[in-house]
Amino acid sequence: MKLTSINPYDGSVVGEVTVTPGDQVPGVVSKARSAQPAWGAMSLSERRDALRPLGQLIEDRADEFARLITLEMGKPIKEARGEVTATVGRLDHELDAIVEALSPEQLDDGTTRSTIYHDPFGVCACITPWNFPLMMPHWLVLPALMAGNAVVLKPSEESPIVAQRYVEVLQSLLPPEVLQVVHGKDDQGKALVASDVDLICFTGSRETGKHIMAAASSGLKRVILELGSKDPLIVLEDADVKAAARFAAGNSFRNAGQVCVSTERVYVPESIVEPFMDELLKASAEVTVGNGLDEGTGLGPMVNARQRDHVLKQVDEAIADGAVVAYGHTGHHDNFVMPTVLTAVTHSMDIARTETFGPVACVITVKDEDEAVRLANDSDFGLGAVVYGEPDHASRVARRLNAGMIGVNKSVGGACGAPWVGARQSGYGYHASRDGHRQFCQPRVVSLAK
Ligand code: NAD
């Protein structure tokens, strides 16, 4: 059976891959188990040397990868190029950081000398979404391999071609069956989770994350879950209002809002709401909607009709419950949701509570900072948050927010070496950073009396 990848812009066929029948998934995992010991027995620096050419190999084909990303899920080509660069642009540094994180550690308390080893788990399942079709597989597969695990990747059914090409490049550097791919939809994901894997690394929606955690629990399989969110932006009275409004537009509409750390709720004090809205509406009007392949496009189609319908339903329900359309919400066509700004949103509306994953900026006017903090924290999610304001003041407010990553006058991404981590129901475990890399490993402690 074939899985056909469809371009959400015009419905054309991008390519197809062969679906792995569910009953063949255990066989794939058993091949991974046979291949793992030799790979795991290599030293960290040998694995790093084997994987080092990956960056150049992807960069040599950067245009092809960027184009495929746009074709498969609609992302504007400039953002797709950015994704390729962000994925492998610092690969050497990333590999060195993993080697450092996973090297054995010595402890000596005067009576006992211990060595802590960071050993492979065995076989790792990586299950990934479509919104960053190259970066999401890479973020999971690379640390899992570097830790000495064999990996079975189940990429999203919406972006199988990018994943397939990425896997082929990596396979050219690896012994056979150390990395394999299973194509298909949720059934293949379920079959992989149920199979004889030791660690499940998942990035995707909260709902799927819950299913995976429940399914993994009977065998006490390890899980790392990076899930959805409903990220807030708090604008303080001492903020650069123009910069904050530009950020709100950029981070609500980027990738058509299909980013786990998109701005989904914006809290603005009454005193500055007018100038903030003026600038937000101006920035919204500047967004060029169209084919992601056109250089000038700032907003492409939603990934598919289901995602489009979810966003439009949420917006329509919010309007029925009293939200006001300040911009857009007209001219939606095909898989396109036009940039939309809503005001008078309240926390009783689904749009303030459930992930939208669409190009919608929801503005909520607040009395003061305390109300903004209270409402920002009134969510089951907690991946990222952003505060705009005088830096010291905004940093203090940041410490009151219940999120894993908080940006002050910028997006959430931390300095090189910081973890990618969600709080509350946005994640369980995490990756990147020294401690994140170690989550792909089984620690083992060997101790000697002194
Ligand atoms: P999804 O949960 O629908 O699917 C993700 C992957 O899981 C796909 O490969 C899918 O086939 C597979 N899958 C579906 N059901 C499964 C099951 N029961 N068992 C095993 N596998 C299953 O998510 P999506 O629509 O592909 O991606 C969008 C979501 O991903 C959003 O919620 C977004 O916030 C989240 N996301 C989070 C991060 C992060 O870093 N926290 C990053 C990117 C995307």
Coordinates of C-alpha atoms and ligand atoms in Angstrom, one line a residue:
M1 CA 0.0 0.0 0.0
K2 CA 1.2 3.5 -0.8
L3 CA 1.0 6.7 1.3
T4 CA 0.6 9.7 -1.0
S5 CA 1.9 13.1 0.0
I6 CA -0.3 15.9 -1.2
N7 CA 0.6 19.6 -1.6
P8 CA -1.9 21.6 0.5
Y9 CA -1.6 24.6 -1.8
D10 CA -3.1 22.9 -4.9
G11 CA -3.8 19.3 -4.1
S12 CA -1.1 18.0 -6.4
V13 CA 0.8 14.9 -5.6
V14 CA 4.3 15.5 -4.2
G15 CA 5.3 11.8 -4.0
E16 CA 4.5 8.6 -2.4
V17 CA 6.1 6.1 0.0
T18 CA 5.4 2.5 0.9
V19 CA 3.3 2.0 4.0
T20 CA 4.8 -0.4 6.5
P21 CA 2.0 -2.9 7.3
G22 CA 1.4 -2.8 11.1
D23 CA 2.1 -6.5 11.5
Q24 CA 5.6 -5.9 10.0
V25 CA 6.6 -3.3 12.6
P26 CA 7.8 -5.9 15.2
G27 CA 10.1 -7.3 12.5
V28 CA 11.6 -3.9 11.8
V29 CA 12.2 -3.4 15.6
S30 CA 13.8 -6.8 15.9
K31 CA 16.2 -5.9 13.1
A32 CA 17.0 -2.7 15.0
R33 CA 17.7 -4.8 18.1
S34 CA 20.2 -7.0 16.2
A35 CA 22.0 -4.0 14.7
Q36 CA 22.2 -2.0 18.0
P37 CA 25.0 -3.8 20.0
A38 CA 27.7 -3.1 17.4
W39 CA 26.6 0.6 17.1
G40 CA 26.3 1.0 20.8
A41 CA 29.8 -0.6 21.3
M42 CA 31.4 2.2 19.3
S43 CA 32.9 5.0 21.3
L44 CA 31.1 8.3 21.4
S45 CA 33.7 10.0 19.3
E46 CA 33.5 7.2 16.7
R47 CA 29.7 7.8 16.5
R48 CA 30.3 11.5 16.2
D49 CA 32.8 11.0 13.4
A50 CA 30.4 8.8 11.6
L51 CA 27.6 11.4 11.8
R52 CA 29.7 14.5 11.2
P53 CA 29.2 14.5 7.4
L54 CA 25.4 14.8 7.8
G55 CA 25.5 18.6 8.0
Q56 CA 27.4 19.1 4.7
L57 CA 25.3 16.4 3.0
I58 CA 22.1 18.2 3.9
E59 CA 23.5 21.6 3.1
D60 CA 24.6 20.4 -0.3
R61 CA 20.9 19.7 -0.9
A62 CA 19.4 22.6 1.1
D63 CA 17.4 23.9 -1.9
E64 CA 15.9 20.5 -2.5
F65 CA 15.0 20.0 1.2
A66 CA 13.5 23.5 1.5
R67 CA 11.4 23.1 -1.6
L68 CA 10.1 19.7 -0.5
I69 CA 9.2 21.1 2.9
T70 CA 7.1 23.8 1.2
L71 CA 5.5 21.4 -1.2
E72 CA 4.5 18.9 1.5
M73 CA 3.1 21.2 4.1
G74 CA 2.8 24.7 2.6
K75 CA 5.4 26.6 4.7
P76 CA 6.7 29.7 2.9
I77 CA 10.0 28.9 1.2
K78 CA 12.0 31.5 3.2
E79 CA 10.8 29.8 6.4
A80 CA 11.6 26.4 4.9
R81 CA 15.2 27.5 4.1
G82 CA 15.4 28.7 7.7
E83 CA 14.3 25.3 8.9
V84 CA 17.1 23.6 6.9
T85 CA 19.7 26.0 8.2
A86 CA 18.4 25.7 11.8
T87 CA 18.4 21.9 11.6
V88 CA 22.1 21.4 10.5
G89 CA 23.7 24.8 10.7
R90 CA 25.4 24.1 14.0
L91 CA 25.7 20.3 13.7
D92 CA 29.4 20.2 14.6
H93 CA 28.8 22.1 17.8
E94 CA 25.7 19.9 18.6
L95 CA 27.7 16.7 18.1
D96 CA 30.5 17.9 20.4
A97 CA 28.0 19.0 23.0
I98 CA 26.4 15.5 23.0
V99 CA 29.8 13.8 23.3
E100 CA 30.5 16.1 26.3
A101 CA 27.1 15.4 27.9
L102 CA 27.4 11.6 27.5
S103 CA 31.0 11.1 28.5
P104 CA 31.5 9.1 31.7
E105 CA 31.5 11.2 34.9
Q106 CA 33.6 10.5 38.1
L107 CA 32.4 11.1 41.6
D108 CA 34.5 10.7 44.7
D109 CA 33.2 11.3 48.2
G110 CA 36.3 10.1 50.1
T111 CA 35.0 6.6 50.8
T112 CA 33.6 5.6 47.4
R113 CA 34.7 6.3 43.8
S114 CA 31.9 6.0 41.3
T115 CA 31.9 6.3 37.5
I116 CA 28.6 7.2 35.9
Y117 CA 28.2 5.9 32.4
H118 CA 25.5 7.1 30.0
D119 CA 24.7 3.9 28.1
P120 CA 22.2 3.3 25.3
F121 CA 18.7 2.1 26.1
G122 CA 18.6 -0.2 23.1
V123 CA 16.0 0.5 20.5
C124 CA 14.4 3.9 20.4
A125 CA 11.1 4.8 18.6
C126 CA 11.0 8.4 17.3
I127 CA 7.5 9.6 16.3
T128 CA 7.2 13.1 14.8
P129 CA 4.8 15.7 13.5
W130 CA 4.6 17.6 10.2
N131 CA 5.0 21.2 11.2
F132 CA 8.8 21.1 11.0
P133 CA 9.2 18.1 8.7
L134 CA 13.0 18.0 8.8
M135 CA 13.8 19.6 12.1
M136 CA 11.5 17.5 14.2
P137 CA 12.9 14.1 13.1
H138 CA 16.4 15.4 13.4
W139 CA 15.9 16.7 17.0
L140 CA 15.0 13.2 18.1
V141 CA 17.0 10.9 15.8
L142 CA 20.4 12.6 16.3
P143 CA 20.6 12.4 20.1
A144 CA 19.1 8.9 20.1
L145 CA 21.7 7.7 17.7
M146 CA 24.6 9.5 19.4
A147 CA 23.6 7.8 22.6
G148 CA 24.2 4.4 20.9
N149 CA 20.6 3.4 20.3
A150 CA 19.2 1.9 17.1
V151 CA 16.3 4.1 15.9
V152 CA 13.0 3.4 14.2
L153 CA 11.5 6.7 12.9
K154 CA 7.7 7.0 12.3
P155 CA 7.4 10.4 10.6
S156 CA 4.1 12.2 10.1
E157 CA 1.9 10.9 7.3
E158 CA 1.7 14.6 6.1
S159 CA 5.4 14.9 5.4
P160 CA 6.8 11.4 4.6
I161 CA 8.9 12.5 1.7
V162 CA 11.1 15.0 3.6
A163 CA 11.6 12.4 6.3
Q164 CA 12.4 9.6 3.8
R165 CA 15.1 11.8 2.1
Y166 CA 16.5 12.7 5.5
V167 CA 16.6 9.1 6.6
E168 CA 18.3 8.1 3.3
V169 CA 21.1 10.7 3.9
L170 CA 21.7 9.5 7.4
Q171 CA 21.6 5.8 6.4
S172 CA 24.4 6.4 3.9
L173 CA 26.5 7.2 7.1
L174 CA 25.4 4.3 9.3
P175 CA 25.7 0.5 9.5
P176 CA 22.6 -1.2 8.1
E177 CA 19.4 -1.2 10.2
V178 CA 20.8 1.2 12.8
L179 CA 18.2 3.6 11.5
Q180 CA 15.0 2.5 9.8
V181 CA 11.8 4.2 8.9
V182 CA 8.2 3.0 9.3
H183 CA 5.7 4.9 7.2
G184 CA 2.0 5.2 7.9
K185 CA -0.6 6.9 10.1
D186 CA -1.6 6.5 13.7
D187 CA -1.9 2.7 13.3
Q188 CA 1.8 2.4 12.5
G189 CA 2.6 4.8 15.4
K190 CA 0.5 2.5 17.7
A191 CA 2.2 -0.6 16.4
L192 CA 5.6 0.9 17.1
V193 CA 4.7 2.0 20.6
A194 CA 3.4 -1.6 21.3
S195 CA 6.5 -3.2 19.9
D196 CA 9.6 -4.2 21.7
V197 CA 11.2 -0.7 21.9
D198 CA 12.9 0.6 25.0
L199 CA 12.4 4.3 24.6
I200 CA 9.7 6.3 22.8
C201 CA 10.5 9.9 21.8
F202 CA 7.5 11.7 20.6
T203 CA 6.8 15.2 19.4
G204 CA 3.1 16.0 18.6
S205 CA -0.2 16.8 20.1
R206 CA -1.1 16.4 23.7
E207 CA -3.9 13.9 22.9
T208 CA -1.5 11.6 21.1
G209 CA 1.0 12.1 23.9
K210 CA -1.6 10.8 26.4
H211 CA -2.3 7.7 24.3
I212 CA 1.4 7.0 24.0
M213 CA 2.0 7.4 27.7
A214 CA -0.9 5.1 28.5
A215 CA 0.2 2.5 26.0
A216 CA 3.8 2.6 27.1
S217 CA 2.9 2.2 30.8
S218 CA 2.2 -1.6 30.7
G219 CA 5.8 -2.3 29.8
L220 CA 7.2 0.7 31.8
K221 CA 8.8 1.9 28.5
R222 CA 10.7 5.2 28.8
V223 CA 9.0 8.1 27.2
I224 CA 10.0 11.6 26.2
L225 CA 7.0 13.7 25.1
E226 CA 7.1 17.2 23.6
L227 CA 3.5 18.3 23.2
G228 CA 1.3 21.1 22.1
S229 CA 0.7 24.4 23.8
K230 CA -1.4 27.6 24.0
D231 CA 1.5 30.1 24.5
P232 CA 0.8 33.5 26.0
L233 CA 2.4 36.9 25.3
I234 CA 2.2 39.4 28.0
V235 CA 2.7 43.1 27.1
L236 CA 3.7 45.3 30.0
E237 CA 2.9 49.0 30.2
D238 CA 6.6 49.8 29.9
A239 CA 7.0 47.7 26.7
D240 CA 8.1 49.0 23.3
V241 CA 4.5 48.7 22.1
K242 CA 5.4 48.7 18.4
A243 CA 8.0 45.9 18.9
A244 CA 5.5 43.9 21.0
A245 CA 2.8 44.2 18.3
R246 CA 5.2 43.2 15.5
F247 CA 6.2 40.2 17.5
A248 CA 2.5 39.3 18.2
A249 CA 1.8 39.4 14.4
G250 CA 5.0 37.5 13.4
N251 CA 4.6 34.8 16.0
S252 CA 0.9 34.3 15.5
F253 CA 1.2 34.0 11.7
R254 CA 4.5 32.3 11.2
N255 CA 4.1 28.9 9.5
A256 CA 0.4 29.8 9.4
G257 CA 0.4 29.6 13.2
Q258 CA 1.4 25.9 13.0
V259 CA 4.2 26.2 15.5
C260 CA 4.2 24.7 19.0
V261 CA 5.4 28.0 20.4
S262 CA 3.1 30.2 18.4
T263 CA 1.6 33.1 20.2
E264 CA -2.0 32.0 20.8
R265 CA -3.1 34.5 23.6
V266 CA -2.0 38.1 23.9
Y267 CA -2.6 40.0 27.2
V268 CA -2.4 43.8 26.9
P269 CA -3.2 46.4 29.6
E270 CA -6.0 48.8 28.9
S271 CA -3.7 51.8 29.0
I272 CA -1.8 50.7 25.9
V273 CA -4.3 48.6 24.0
E274 CA -5.1 51.3 21.4
P275 CA -1.5 51.9 20.1
F276 CA -0.9 48.1 20.4
M277 CA -3.9 47.3 18.2
D278 CA -3.0 50.0 15.6
E279 CA 0.4 48.4 15.1
L280 CA -0.9 44.8 15.2
L281 CA -3.5 45.5 12.5
K282 CA -0.9 47.3 10.4
A283 CA 1.4 44.3 10.7
S284 CA -1.5 41.9 9.9
A285 CA -2.3 43.8 6.7
E286 CA 1.3 43.5 5.5
V287 CA 1.1 39.7 5.4
T288 CA 1.2 38.4 1.9
V289 CA -0.9 35.2 1.5
G290 CA -0.2 32.8 -1.3
N291 CA 1.8 29.9 -2.7
G292 CA 4.6 29.0 -0.3
L293 CA 7.0 28.6 -3.3
D294 CA 6.6 32.3 -4.2
E295 CA 9.5 34.3 -2.6
G296 CA 7.2 37.1 -1.3
T297 CA 4.7 34.8 0.5
G298 CA 4.4 35.3 4.2
L299 CA 1.5 32.9 4.9
G300 CA 0.8 29.7 3.0
P301 CA -2.1 27.2 3.3
M302 CA -2.9 25.1 6.4
V303 CA -1.4 21.6 6.2
N304 CA -4.8 20.1 5.3
A305 CA -8.5 20.6 5.3
R306 CA -8.9 19.1 8.8
Q307 CA -6.6 21.6 10.3
R308 CA -8.3 24.4 8.4
D309 CA -11.7 23.3 9.6
H310 CA -10.5 23.1 13.2
V311 CA -9.2 26.7 13.1
L312 CA -12.3 28.1 11.4
K313 CA -14.7 26.3 13.8
Q314 CA -12.8 27.6 16.8
V315 CA -12.9 31.2 15.4
D316 CA -16.6 31.0 14.5
E317 CA -17.5 29.6 18.0
A318 CA -15.5 32.4 19.6
I319 CA -17.4 35.0 17.6
A320 CA -20.7 33.4 18.5
D321 CA -19.7 33.7 22.1
G322 CA -18.8 37.4 21.9
A323 CA -15.3 37.7 20.4
V324 CA -14.9 40.6 17.9
V325 CA -13.1 40.4 14.6
A326 CA -10.6 43.2 14.5
Y327 CA -9.0 42.0 11.3
G328 CA -9.4 39.4 8.7
H329 CA -11.7 36.3 8.9
T330 CA -12.8 36.9 5.4
G331 CA -11.6 35.4 2.1
H332 CA -10.7 32.0 3.5
H333 CA -10.5 29.7 0.5
D334 CA -9.2 26.2 -0.3
N335 CA -6.8 25.2 2.6
F336 CA -6.1 28.9 3.4
V337 CA -7.1 30.5 6.6
M338 CA -6.5 34.3 6.3
P339 CA -4.7 36.1 9.0
T340 CA -7.2 37.0 11.7
V341 CA -7.2 39.2 14.8
L342 CA -9.8 38.7 17.5
T343 CA -10.5 40.9 20.5
A344 CA -12.8 40.5 23.5
V345 CA -11.7 36.9 23.8
T346 CA -12.4 35.4 27.2
H347 CA -11.2 32.3 29.0
S348 CA -14.6 30.7 28.8
M349 CA -14.0 30.3 25.0
D350 CA -12.4 27.2 23.6
I351 CA -10.1 29.5 21.6
A352 CA -8.4 30.6 24.8
R353 CA -8.0 27.1 26.1
T354 CA -7.5 24.6 23.3
E355 CA -4.5 24.8 20.9
T356 CA -5.5 26.6 17.7
F357 CA -2.5 26.0 15.5
G358 CA -3.6 28.6 13.0
P359 CA -3.0 32.2 12.0
V360 CA -5.2 33.8 14.6
A361 CA -4.1 36.4 17.2
C362 CA -6.4 36.6 20.2
V363 CA -6.1 39.8 22.2
I364 CA -7.3 39.9 25.8
T365 CA -7.4 43.3 27.5
V366 CA -6.4 43.2 31.2
K367 CA -6.5 45.7 34.0
D368 CA -2.9 45.2 35.2
E369 CA 0.1 42.9 35.3
D370 CA -1.4 40.7 38.0
E371 CA -4.4 39.9 35.9
A372 CA -2.2 39.2 32.9
V373 CA -0.1 36.7 34.9
R374 CA -3.1 35.0 36.4
L375 CA -4.7 34.5 33.0
A376 CA -1.5 33.5 31.3
N377 CA -1.1 30.8 33.9
D378 CA -4.8 29.7 33.5
S379 CA -4.0 26.9 31.1
D380 CA -3.2 23.2 31.2
F381 CA -0.4 23.9 28.8
G382 CA 3.0 25.4 29.5
L383 CA 5.5 25.1 26.7
G384 CA 6.5 28.7 26.1
A385 CA 5.6 32.3 27.0
V386 CA 6.9 35.7 26.1
V387 CA 6.9 38.9 28.0
Y388 CA 7.5 42.4 26.5
G389 CA 8.6 45.2 28.8
E390 CA 11.5 46.9 30.4
P391 CA 14.0 44.0 30.6
D392 CA 14.4 43.8 34.4
H393 CA 10.7 44.2 35.0
A394 CA 9.8 41.7 32.2
S395 CA 12.3 39.2 33.6
R396 CA 10.6 39.4 37.0
V397 CA 7.2 38.8 35.4
A398 CA 8.8 35.9 33.5
R399 CA 9.6 34.1 36.7
R400 CA 5.9 34.2 37.7
L401 CA 4.9 32.2 34.6
N402 CA 4.3 28.5 34.6
A403 CA 6.0 27.6 31.3
G404 CA 9.1 25.7 30.4
M405 CA 10.7 28.4 28.2
I406 CA 10.1 32.1 28.5
G407 CA 11.4 34.8 26.2
V408 CA 11.9 38.4 27.3
N409 CA 11.4 40.8 24.4
K410 CA 12.1 37.9 22.1
S411 CA 10.9 34.4 21.1
V412 CA 11.3 31.5 23.5
G413 CA 14.4 29.8 22.1
G414 CA 17.2 29.7 24.6
A415 CA 21.0 30.1 24.2
C416 CA 22.9 27.2 22.7
G417 CA 22.9 24.4 25.3
A418 CA 19.6 25.3 26.9
P419 CA 16.9 22.6 27.0
W420 CA 13.8 22.5 24.8
V421 CA 11.3 21.9 27.6
G422 CA 7.6 22.1 28.3
A423 CA 5.9 22.5 31.7
R424 CA 2.6 21.0 32.7
Q425 CA 0.8 19.1 29.9
S426 CA 3.1 20.5 27.2
G427 CA 5.7 17.9 27.9
Y428 CA 7.1 15.0 29.9
G429 CA 10.9 14.8 29.8
Y430 CA 12.7 17.0 27.3
H431 CA 15.6 17.2 25.0
A432 CA 18.6 19.3 24.0
S433 CA 21.0 20.5 26.7
R434 CA 23.3 18.3 28.8
D435 CA 20.4 16.9 30.8
G436 CA 18.2 16.6 27.7
H437 CA 20.8 14.5 25.8
R438 CA 21.1 12.3 28.8
Q439 CA 17.4 11.3 28.7
F440 CA 18.3 9.2 25.6
C441 CA 20.5 7.1 27.9
Q442 CA 20.4 4.6 30.7
P443 CA 22.7 5.8 33.4
R444 CA 24.8 3.1 35.0
V445 CA 26.9 3.6 38.1
V446 CA 30.0 1.5 38.9
S447 CA 31.4 2.1 42.4
L448 CA 34.6 1.1 44.2
A449 CA 35.4 1.4 47.9
K450 CA 38.5 3.5 48.4
Ligands
NAD1 P1 -0.2 14.3 16.1 O1 -0.2 14.0 17.6 O2 -1.5 14.2 15.5 O3 0.8 13.3 15.3 C1 2.1 13.2 15.6 C2 2.7 11.9 15.2 O4 2.1 10.8 16.0 C3 2.4 11.5 13.7 O5 3.5 10.8 13.2 C4 1.2 10.6 13.9 O6 1.0 9.6 12.8 C5 1.5 9.8 15.1 N1 0.4 9.2 15.9 C6 -0.9 9.7 15.9 N2 -1.6 8.9 16.8 C7 -0.8 8.0 17.3 C8 -0.9 7.0 18.4 N3 -2.0 6.8 19.0 N4 0.2 6.4 18.7 C9 1.4 6.6 18.2 N5 1.6 7.5 17.2 C10 0.5 8.3 16.8 O7 0.4 15.7 15.9 P2 0.6 16.6 14.6 O8 -0.8 17.1 14.1 O9 1.4 15.8 13.6 O10 1.5 17.8 15.0 C11 1.0 19.0 15.6 C12 1.2 18.9 17.1 O11 2.6 18.8 17.5 C13 0.7 20.2 17.8 O12 0.0 19.9 19.0 C14 2.1 20.9 18.1 O13 2.0 21.8 19.2 C15 2.9 19.7 18.5 N6 4.3 20.0 18.4 C16 5.0 20.1 19.6 C17 6.4 20.5 19.6 C18 7.2 20.6 20.8 O14 8.4 20.8 20.7 N7 6.6 20.6 22.0 C19 7.0 20.7 18.3 C20 6.3 20.6 17.2 C21 4.9 20.2 17.2

